[in-house]
Amino acid sequence: MNEIEKKIKDLRASLRYHSDRYYNDDAPEIEDYEYDMMMRELIALEEKYPEYDAVDSPTKKVGGKADNSFESVVHTVRMESLQDAFSKDEIREFDRRVNETVSNRHYVVEPKIDGLSVSLEYRDGVFVRGSTRGDGDVGEDVSGNLRVIHNIPLKLTRPIPYIEVRGEVYMPKKSFEKVVDRQLLNGEKPFKNPRNAAAGSLRQKDSAIAAGRGLDIFVFNIQRIEGENLTSHKASLDYLKELGFNTVPFYKRVDNIDDAIVEIDRIGEERGTLEFDIDGAVIKVDEFSNREILGSTSKYPKWAVAFKYPPEEKQTKLLDIEIAVGRTGVLTPTAILESVHLAGTTVSRATLHNQDFIKEKGIAIGDIVTVRKAGDIIPEVLCVNEHNSDSVYIFPTRCPSCNEPVIREKDEAAIRCINPECPAQLLRNLIHFCSRDAMDIEGLGPAIIENFVDKGLIKNTFDIYNLDYDKIAGLDGFKETSANNIRKSVENSKSNDLSRLIFALGIRHIGAKAGKLLADHFRDMDAVMSASAEDILAIEGYGQIMADSVVSYFATDSAKELIEKLKTAGVNMKSTSQVKDERFSGMTFVLTGTLPTLKRSEASKIIESYGGKTSSSVSKKTTYVLAGEEAGSKLDKANQLGIDILNEEQFLEMTK
């Protein structure tokens, strides 16, 4: 293989990988601009060396693919992507090609919304189906999640026989900020940008999750229509407005390419002030008759082009580095900068990611750095232009919030505070401690806990068992009855099994199942606390990272102090689980689907009470799959591996 062929092959592999991360995993690893530049390089090489052409090249395919967890939808009209342009010269070249083929044409210029492209179908004016673009030919049926988006009309203003429209589902910037705050509060990995947040939300199996994400839509095209004859793009957008659609927010019809470029510049100047993300502006031939003559390539329509705004970069001085402690204990560095105007806003702070990033770039306080807005949302430091110090910034060895030592776990980039009583992590830890799968304290939900923290009623985890119920009864929105209900729930939680308490402590890498394994093995908290990593590794299902995490947690003075206080309050410190007999000993069950009468948690308890264990994934080691209605891929895999399938009736018969 020669150098050119290898370069083409490597580019195709990289583009496929990053396309999959972007479209299908909603977790991009590079910026759009970097991806676009790789695509452009591949296009140029394929044109220059046609002998290396391939029908499955990323240059010939739309990026996404249908997710087999949703029903597939075959698009009658292909949902094409757009050819990109990165300079005004390329825009003029597009105009030249159009003028070679058609005459007396006009253009419509509109913003390119950065979201997830979808199709909406209506019969007799009623919404019947919605789907994602997928690979352009086959998408996913996400009708349920689209129905809960406020600006998608379920009934049009006119009962036209049939219409299919294309739009872009997006997440407004304010909604994105709320979602990220909630994710951080719950200790989850936050979405990188609004586009991926929108895509991830639209692919949720539970429509209630999508409904709570604040999604919105702009409709920008008619794919098919019956009962109406439209001749131009602008007329179709006007018509869509009349039908009740939330159309692309502003669009302008122009006579020539010079006026189109003026409009592109105007949109570019305003993009920093918009409440939604755009990654470019689109120029479309207005007349549908001209579009038919121009046609399409295997991937792009020849009657449209997308001008992509380059990421704006500026140089400024790094004044300081501020270390914040997140709600999961991760220490996050933020650059404090001399203010600079960037992408429509004034930037004085930027992310520095982690210690490895700082070391790799050689960043120190006082340096002149280049700043860019990643995805036009989060400012980040790209590189150092001028060093003003010989030493690179080093993270503190103690938590800035509680002064406890910080740790860096193996194979992790994050430096973390594991003090359970760290003030910076307090709210997240309290919410987790009271949650249903942990201590299950009904009445102490996230909003109420936050209220109690603000009022000074809870300053640490132990305060949950030392609440002043008279003060609670006197708060706005509370009465003696509600205060007593909280008191009763707090008292009830004291008798929970040790496994719930271990999970409630929020030990890194230790979930509910791992907590139960610890409790069942050691039987009381003192034994857990004194166990070595070697002792814990003897438990089937535990690895080195999990064992080290348990040992590190209980080695802290704050953890020891918290356990002593909880003991004093009367919280149970022993395992109460009992094994009736060993009939399921050595067996592994996987639960899938909805059972007729049992909840999955109830079935799991029955299995464990007979010495068996449950797993979340099917493998050759699985003994049985207990399947209910709407069992999905786990059932398919079990059939492929020849694993015995049980229904609820058969399972209960085994427990008699």
XYZ file of C-alpha atoms in Angstrom:
656
model
C 0.000 0.000 0.000
C 1.497 3.331 -1.046
C 1.490 6.511 1.024
C -1.524 8.108 -0.752
C -3.676 4.987 -0.462
C -2.777 4.667 3.237
C -3.627 8.332 3.847
C -7.055 7.886 2.219
C -7.695 4.700 4.194
C -6.700 6.372 7.493
C -8.885 9.412 6.791
C -11.887 7.213 6.035
C -11.380 5.240 9.251
C -11.056 8.422 11.335
C -14.121 9.997 9.746
C -16.203 6.848 10.281
C -15.148 6.710 13.930
C -15.863 10.376 14.636
C -19.097 10.278 12.642
C -20.289 7.370 14.791
C -19.337 9.226 17.975
C -21.196 12.330 16.767
C -24.346 10.922 15.168
C -24.957 7.665 17.006
C -23.321 8.018 20.432
C -23.975 11.774 20.824
C -20.482 12.019 22.318
C -18.126 13.819 19.903
C -14.404 13.784 20.617
C -13.364 16.510 18.171
C -14.840 19.847 17.123
C -17.014 20.141 13.999
C -14.334 22.254 12.313
C -11.693 19.514 12.703
C -14.114 16.936 11.271
C -14.986 19.218 8.359
C -11.306 19.741 7.541
C -10.658 15.983 7.509
C -13.664 15.469 5.218
C -12.440 18.205 2.916
C -8.972 16.636 2.717
C -10.492 13.244 1.837
C -12.714 14.757 -0.866
C -9.689 16.432 -2.458
C -7.653 13.197 -2.395
C -10.492 11.145 -3.897
C -10.918 13.653 -6.716
C -7.174 13.660 -7.421
C -6.772 9.870 -7.152
C -10.030 8.318 -8.482
C -8.374 4.887 -8.627
C -8.862 4.706 -4.833
C -12.579 5.523 -4.954
C -14.915 3.422 -2.754
C -18.695 3.196 -2.707
C -18.743 3.133 1.109
C -16.522 6.192 1.547
C -17.737 8.722 4.184
C -17.764 11.315 1.381
C -20.743 9.465 -0.135
C -22.739 8.806 3.023
C -24.843 10.794 5.478
C -23.309 10.376 8.923
C -25.950 8.639 11.045
C -27.487 5.203 11.022
C -30.748 3.845 12.369
C -30.602 2.684 15.997
C -31.996 -0.855 16.236
C -33.582 -0.021 19.592
C -36.225 1.978 17.659
C -38.413 0.848 14.784
C -36.870 1.691 11.413
C -38.458 4.195 9.024
C -37.615 4.169 5.317
C -37.632 7.735 3.983
C -39.606 8.064 0.739
C -37.751 11.317 0.041
C -34.072 11.029 0.915
C -32.997 13.311 3.765
C -29.819 14.673 2.212
C -27.001 16.500 3.927
C -25.548 19.765 2.595
C -22.279 20.540 0.895
C -20.147 22.808 3.073
C -18.340 25.983 2.084
C -15.721 27.674 4.255
C -14.966 30.805 2.236
C -16.777 33.447 0.196
C -14.886 32.242 -2.888
C -16.513 28.835 -2.492
C -19.914 30.491 -2.205
C -19.281 32.324 -5.486
C -18.135 29.045 -7.070
C -21.471 27.502 -6.023
C -23.259 30.424 -7.695
C -21.226 29.928 -10.871
C -22.212 26.227 -11.071
C -25.896 27.088 -10.551
C -25.814 29.760 -13.265
C -24.238 27.323 -15.723
C -27.332 25.113 -15.446
C -30.307 27.431 -14.803
C -31.174 31.074 -15.406
C -33.392 33.607 -13.682
C -32.868 32.062 -10.285
C -33.225 33.571 -6.783
C -31.784 32.445 -3.450
C -33.157 32.110 0.090
C -30.678 32.543 2.944
C -31.463 31.108 6.392
C -29.508 30.124 9.537
C -28.252 26.543 9.831
C -29.624 25.284 13.155
C -27.258 22.995 15.067
C -29.470 20.127 16.195
C -30.865 16.768 15.090
C -32.670 16.561 11.759
C -36.122 14.918 11.836
C -39.073 14.200 9.548
C -42.684 14.894 10.653
C -45.612 13.278 8.817
C -49.271 14.391 8.904
C -52.419 12.813 7.410
C -55.582 14.906 7.186
C -53.800 17.513 9.280
C -53.008 15.113 12.176
C -49.481 14.119 13.257
C -48.971 10.394 12.546
C -45.222 9.753 12.676
C -41.853 11.359 13.316
C -38.413 9.964 12.570
C -34.728 10.843 12.653
C -32.620 11.292 9.525
C -30.469 8.233 10.229
C -28.305 7.565 7.176
C -30.591 9.628 4.941
C -32.460 6.592 3.623
C -33.467 4.853 6.877
C -34.091 6.567 10.211
C -35.617 5.790 13.620
C -39.246 6.170 14.658
C -39.139 8.594 17.610
C -42.777 9.704 17.402
C -43.345 9.407 21.146
C -40.504 11.759 22.010
C -41.467 14.220 19.264
C -45.060 14.420 20.511
C -43.908 15.965 23.807
C -42.047 18.848 22.127
C -44.255 21.878 22.673
C -43.708 23.523 19.267
C -44.555 20.425 17.234
C -48.269 20.755 16.360
C -50.227 17.527 16.782
C -52.969 19.011 14.570
C -52.477 21.508 11.755
C -54.661 24.538 11.085
C -55.840 22.894 7.836
C -56.736 19.216 7.240
C -54.530 18.791 4.163
C -54.448 15.146 2.898
C -50.740 14.544 3.515
C -47.580 16.495 4.280
C -44.082 15.485 5.339
C -41.823 18.257 6.638
C -38.225 18.362 7.734
C -37.020 20.233 10.764
C -34.201 20.496 13.275
C -34.805 19.513 16.901
C -32.558 21.590 19.123
C -32.039 22.472 22.765
C -32.179 26.186 23.632
C -29.132 27.476 25.481
C -31.102 28.099 28.707
C -32.505 24.561 28.643
C -29.004 23.206 28.040
C -27.657 25.032 31.098
C -30.454 23.604 33.275
C -29.870 20.057 32.005
C -26.117 20.286 32.640
C -26.708 21.670 36.159
C -29.032 18.729 36.853
C -26.509 16.223 35.499
C -23.742 17.646 37.664
C -26.042 17.603 40.671
C -26.714 13.900 40.089
C -23.064 13.084 39.531
C -23.595 12.318 35.837
C -21.283 13.128 32.937
C -22.705 16.336 31.420
C -23.545 16.740 27.739
C -20.773 18.438 25.777
C -23.008 20.844 23.841
C -26.703 21.522 23.081
C -26.653 19.530 19.842
C -25.602 16.324 21.596
C -27.997 17.049 24.454
C -30.859 17.284 21.939
C -29.832 14.086 20.156
C -29.424 12.175 23.407
C -32.802 13.391 24.653
C -34.616 12.458 21.446
C -33.303 8.889 21.657
C -34.600 8.275 25.178
C -36.889 5.264 25.570
C -38.900 7.184 28.174
C -40.779 10.141 26.652
C -41.008 11.744 30.095
C -37.232 12.273 30.028
C -37.431 13.931 26.618
C -40.351 16.073 27.855
C -38.260 17.364 30.756
C -35.319 18.448 28.600
C -36.923 21.587 27.105
C -36.446 20.580 23.468
C -37.689 22.764 20.620
C -37.847 22.615 16.817
C -37.498 24.765 13.711
C -39.113 23.411 10.522
C -37.317 24.386 7.312
C -38.463 22.218 4.413
C -41.410 20.404 2.834
C -40.362 16.897 1.785
C -43.714 15.774 0.290
C -47.181 17.292 0.070
C -50.604 16.353 -1.317
C -53.442 18.795 -1.911
C -51.317 21.917 -2.440
C -49.107 23.142 -5.279
C -46.153 25.246 -4.108
C -43.566 26.631 -6.506
C -40.838 28.155 -4.312
C -38.995 27.661 -1.041
C -39.980 31.024 0.455
C -43.635 30.391 -0.400
C -43.390 26.969 1.270
C -41.945 28.478 4.470
C -44.731 31.057 4.542
C -47.245 28.250 4.033
C -45.716 26.176 6.861
C -46.216 29.136 9.203
C -49.887 29.255 8.232
C -50.233 25.549 9.072
C -48.953 26.205 12.604
C -45.318 25.110 12.283
C -42.479 26.871 14.081
C -40.422 27.634 10.980
C -36.758 28.536 10.778
C -36.646 31.886 12.664
C -35.599 34.208 9.848
C -35.138 33.730 6.132
C -34.564 36.179 3.310
C -35.079 35.923 -0.452
C -32.348 37.670 -2.466
C -31.731 38.303 -6.165
C -28.001 37.564 -6.402
C -25.052 35.989 -4.638
C -23.649 39.325 -3.417
C -26.835 39.994 -1.444
C -26.727 36.416 -0.152
C -23.192 36.998 1.192
C -24.334 40.209 2.910
C -27.068 38.203 4.654
C -24.570 35.492 5.664
C -22.387 38.158 7.295
C -25.397 39.641 9.092
C -26.389 36.238 10.521
C -22.773 35.640 11.563
C -22.681 38.904 13.501
C -25.873 38.005 15.367
C -25.171 34.355 16.183
C -23.651 35.108 19.591
C -26.892 36.813 20.685
C -29.265 34.013 19.603
C -30.973 31.734 22.134
C -30.082 28.688 20.047
C -26.965 27.338 18.383
C -26.237 27.775 14.691
C -23.158 26.444 12.946
C -23.577 28.255 9.667
C -25.961 29.791 7.131
C -27.641 28.003 4.215
C -28.140 29.334 0.676
C -30.909 27.572 -1.284
C -32.180 28.087 -4.801
C -35.710 29.394 -4.297
C -37.565 28.061 -7.379
C -38.557 24.377 -7.155
C -38.466 24.088 -10.965
C -34.808 25.125 -10.939
C -34.077 22.630 -8.157
C -35.427 19.785 -10.294
C -33.121 20.761 -13.145
C -30.083 21.057 -10.843
C -30.707 17.703 -9.103
C -28.360 16.084 -6.541
C -25.111 14.157 -6.224
C -25.057 10.831 -4.320
C -24.913 12.839 -1.105
C -25.695 16.559 -1.635
C -28.364 18.595 -3.432
C -26.749 20.790 -6.098
C -29.215 23.599 -5.367
C -27.989 24.383 -1.825
C -24.780 25.062 0.064
C -23.996 25.583 3.757
C -21.510 28.272 4.717
C -19.776 27.163 7.935
C -18.574 29.933 10.230
C -14.984 29.336 11.328
C -14.460 29.035 15.094
C -13.404 32.462 16.343
C -10.120 32.559 18.250
C -8.517 35.384 20.258
C -5.336 35.858 22.268
C -5.458 37.114 25.843
C -3.587 36.908 29.161
C -4.141 34.143 31.723
C -4.477 36.047 35.012
C -5.170 33.148 37.388
C -6.338 29.531 37.634
C -9.318 28.858 39.855
C -9.960 25.333 41.170
C -13.604 24.427 41.758
C -14.841 21.234 43.424
C -17.722 19.679 41.550
C -20.595 17.841 43.128
C -18.878 14.514 42.389
C -15.657 15.665 44.073
C -13.742 16.312 40.832
C -11.382 19.289 40.935
C -11.960 21.377 37.814
C -9.558 24.138 36.728
C -10.905 27.353 35.216
C -8.745 29.987 33.520
C -9.354 33.560 34.679
C -8.599 35.758 31.663
C -8.257 39.358 30.651
C -11.661 39.982 29.083
C -11.894 39.447 25.338
C -14.844 39.656 22.900
C -15.473 36.250 21.345
C -18.369 34.928 19.193
C -20.697 37.718 20.253
C -20.001 37.642 24.015
C -17.393 38.904 26.475
C -15.234 36.044 27.738
C -13.252 36.250 30.970
C -13.260 32.559 31.988
C -12.401 29.370 30.085
C -12.089 25.672 30.821
C -8.674 24.059 31.259
C -10.126 20.510 31.504
C -7.676 18.783 33.883
C -4.060 18.521 35.070
C -3.011 16.418 32.059
C -4.304 19.088 29.664
C -2.443 21.841 31.548
C 0.766 19.791 31.535
C 0.449 18.891 27.845
C -0.006 22.558 26.835
C 2.585 23.818 29.329
C 0.151 26.346 30.815
C 1.145 28.693 33.634
C -0.357 31.799 35.215
C 0.753 34.907 33.315
C 0.946 33.194 29.902
C -0.545 34.663 26.740
C -3.014 32.053 25.485
C -5.367 31.487 22.545
C -9.034 31.090 23.508
C -11.853 29.617 21.430
C -15.498 28.889 22.067
C -15.941 25.119 21.716
C -19.152 24.586 19.797
C -19.761 28.325 20.284
C -20.813 27.599 23.877
C -17.970 26.824 26.299
C -14.782 28.896 26.035
C -11.602 26.831 26.155
C -7.883 27.535 26.131
C -6.338 26.090 22.958
C -2.631 26.772 23.351
C 0.054 28.980 24.845
C 1.403 31.715 22.560
C 3.871 33.289 24.966
C 5.277 31.768 28.178
C 5.876 34.102 31.118
C 6.929 31.389 33.568
C 9.348 28.446 33.559
C 7.017 26.208 35.604
C 3.695 24.614 34.646
C 0.699 25.055 36.960
C 0.277 22.134 39.409
C -3.007 21.188 41.114
C -3.263 21.543 44.902
C -2.731 18.355 46.940
C -5.613 19.243 49.266
C -9.229 20.025 48.471
C -9.829 23.801 48.255
C -13.233 23.296 49.892
C -12.529 21.000 52.877
C -8.694 20.795 52.999
C -8.757 16.978 52.909
C -6.129 15.215 50.719
C -7.185 14.672 47.100
C -6.542 11.513 45.086
C -6.091 10.511 41.490
C -7.355 7.025 40.793
C -5.651 4.688 38.352
C -6.548 5.227 34.665
C -8.457 8.443 35.459
C -7.628 11.980 34.372
C -9.665 13.512 37.196
C -8.226 14.531 40.555
C -10.895 14.015 43.182
C -11.837 14.828 46.765
C -13.427 11.754 48.400
C -14.350 13.385 51.709
C -18.070 12.531 52.164
C -18.598 15.696 54.205
C -16.909 18.059 51.726
C -19.100 21.204 51.607
C -18.755 21.489 47.813
C -20.280 18.026 47.383
C -22.837 18.295 50.151
C -26.029 18.787 48.124
C -25.324 15.983 45.659
C -24.331 13.593 48.466
C -27.451 14.390 50.479
C -29.750 13.831 47.482
C -28.081 10.499 46.775
C -28.185 9.450 50.455
C -31.959 9.982 50.628
C -32.772 8.521 47.193
C -35.047 5.512 46.716
C -32.317 2.914 46.079
C -30.224 4.256 48.963
C -31.831 5.112 52.358
C -35.225 5.712 50.701
C -36.245 8.680 52.875
C -39.605 9.698 51.456
C -40.309 13.420 51.666
C -36.663 14.443 51.336
C -36.499 14.960 47.588
C -33.914 17.178 45.818
C -35.930 20.421 46.094
C -36.685 19.977 49.800
C -33.087 19.002 50.613
C -31.833 22.098 48.776
C -34.334 24.202 50.746
C -33.163 22.719 54.066
C -29.507 23.302 53.153
C -30.269 26.933 52.241
C -32.088 27.385 55.579
C -29.155 25.895 57.508
C -31.186 22.910 58.742
C -28.771 20.439 57.097
C -25.034 21.068 57.080
C -23.853 17.461 56.695
C -25.193 13.940 56.172
C -25.633 13.257 59.893
C -27.976 16.253 60.203
C -30.639 14.187 58.401
C -30.955 12.246 61.671
C -30.816 15.387 63.784
C -33.478 17.557 62.093
C -35.411 20.225 64.000
C -38.980 19.260 63.081
C -40.479 22.270 64.878
C -38.499 24.572 62.557
C -39.548 22.507 59.547
C -43.234 22.825 60.505
C -42.787 26.615 60.569
C -41.307 26.891 57.060
C -43.363 28.203 54.141
C -45.189 25.348 52.471
C -44.786 23.011 55.457
C -47.166 22.051 58.233
C -46.932 19.830 61.280
C -48.288 16.893 59.255
C -45.610 17.137 56.566
C -42.895 17.560 59.207
C -44.145 14.432 61.002
C -44.200 12.492 57.727
C -40.529 13.350 57.191
C -39.767 12.371 60.800
C -41.456 8.983 60.291
C -39.583 8.341 57.045
C -36.239 9.276 58.637
C -36.938 6.909 61.552
C -37.923 4.094 59.203
C -34.664 4.463 57.291
C -32.669 3.577 60.406
C -33.712 -0.061 60.063
C -32.566 -0.391 56.438
C -30.207 -3.201 55.517
C -26.478 -2.457 55.674
C -26.292 -2.751 51.871
C -28.486 0.341 51.465
C -26.296 2.358 53.833
C -23.116 1.367 51.964
C -24.677 2.462 48.676
C -26.018 5.654 50.278
C -22.517 6.742 51.303
C -21.741 7.423 47.641
C -18.436 5.560 47.536
C -16.820 5.958 44.134
C -17.473 2.929 41.827
C -19.782 1.274 44.388
C -23.371 0.934 43.194
C -26.349 -0.715 44.845
C -25.356 -4.208 43.734
C -21.731 -3.798 44.858
C -22.997 -2.480 48.217
C -25.077 -5.616 48.677
C -22.113 -7.854 47.849
C -20.071 -6.097 50.548
C -22.855 -6.315 53.127
C -23.599 -9.984 52.414
C -19.923 -10.899 52.612
C -18.830 -8.990 55.738
C -22.252 -8.812 57.474
C -21.531 -5.641 59.535
C -20.070 -2.177 58.999
C -17.054 -2.610 61.312
C -15.904 -5.594 59.254
C -16.338 -3.644 56.021
C -14.354 -0.697 57.390
C -11.463 -2.843 58.580
C -11.285 -4.971 55.406
C -8.172 -4.773 53.250
C -8.241 -4.576 49.459
C -7.195 -8.256 49.385
C -10.149 -9.180 51.614
C -12.569 -7.347 49.334
C -11.078 -8.849 46.172
C -12.161 -12.246 47.487
C -15.755 -11.224 46.688
C -16.847 -12.412 43.255
C -17.743 -9.361 41.191
C -15.149 -7.037 42.761
C -12.073 -5.799 40.938
C -8.996 -3.879 42.056
C -10.403 -0.421 41.354
C -13.580 -1.099 43.347
C -11.658 -2.657 46.248
C -9.183 0.237 46.407
C -12.066 2.723 46.315
C -13.737 1.141 49.364
C -10.486 1.047 51.318
C -9.615 4.671 50.406
C -13.053 5.903 51.437
C -13.079 4.311 54.876
C -9.467 5.378 55.514
C -10.553 9.036 55.757
C -11.209 10.529 59.189
C -14.391 12.153 57.923
C -15.861 8.782 56.870
C -15.014 7.207 60.227
C -16.567 10.136 62.064
C -19.753 9.981 59.968
C -20.220 6.243 60.634
C -19.783 6.771 64.394
C -22.402 9.529 64.375
C -24.825 7.372 62.378
C -24.312 4.541 64.877
C -25.145 6.948 67.696
C -28.318 7.986 65.869
C -29.420 4.347 65.765
C -28.834 3.608 62.064
C -28.548 -0.147 61.455
C -24.995 -1.299 60.758
C -25.661 -4.991 60.088
C -26.778 -7.092 57.145
C -30.333 -8.326 57.635
C -30.552 -10.384 54.444
C -31.038 -14.099 54.880
C -30.691 -16.947 52.434
C -33.658 -19.335 52.703
C -31.797 -22.137 50.944
C -29.123 -22.552 48.280
C -31.286 -23.779 45.368
C -30.002 -20.974 43.081
C -26.410 -21.180 44.303
C -23.968 -20.727 41.431
C -26.732 -19.526 39.107
C -26.818 -16.154 37.336
C -30.112 -14.638 36.202
C -30.640 -11.789 33.738
C -33.963 -9.920 33.946
C -35.484 -8.248 30.900
C -38.868 -6.829 29.921
C -41.915 -6.162 32.124
C -43.069 -9.055 34.313
C -46.843 -9.566 34.879
C -46.863 -9.165 38.688
C -43.295 -8.815 39.955
C -41.097 -5.748 39.799
C -37.540 -6.489 38.718
C -36.282 -5.454 42.162
C -38.667 -7.970 43.775
C -37.545 -10.761 41.449
C -33.891 -9.902 42.210
C -34.542 -10.180 45.957
C -36.162 -13.606 45.494
C -33.171 -14.809 43.447
C -30.702 -13.565 46.052
C -32.719 -15.070 48.917
C -32.109 -18.492 47.332
C -28.377 -17.938 46.903
C -28.425 -16.818 43.260
C -27.232 -13.584 41.700
C -28.388 -11.241 38.952
C -26.500 -9.634 36.103
C -27.333 -6.767 33.762
C -25.900 -8.434 30.645
C -26.290 -11.796 28.918
C -23.190 -13.941 28.442
C -22.209 -17.613 28.246
C -22.086 -17.585 32.077
C -25.814 -16.693 32.284
C -27.937 -19.560 33.659
C -31.420 -18.198 32.959
C -33.015 -15.149 31.373
C -36.239 -14.149 33.135
C -38.221 -12.372 30.400
C -41.422 -10.347 30.469
C -43.278 -8.279 27.900
C -41.278 -6.047 25.531
C -38.086 -7.979 26.218
C -35.473 -6.587 23.839
C -31.938 -7.346 22.742
C -31.105 -9.370 25.877
C -33.737 -11.945 24.891
C -32.349 -12.059 21.339
C -28.833 -12.653 22.622
C -30.042 -15.371 25.014
C -31.668 -17.198 22.101
C -28.477 -16.885 20.065
C -26.420 -18.380 22.918
C -28.968 -21.116 23.649
C -29.642 -19.913 27.215
C -32.834 -21.103 28.933
C -35.655 -18.524 28.940
C -38.107 -18.357 31.859
C -41.417 -16.546 32.134
C -42.669 -15.342 35.523
C -44.875 -18.403 36.092
C -41.972 -20.793 35.474
C -39.721 -18.734 37.722
C -42.187 -18.714 40.625
C -42.658 -22.469 40.229
C -38.903 -22.842 40.842
C -39.237 -21.019 44.172
C -41.900 -23.353 45.611
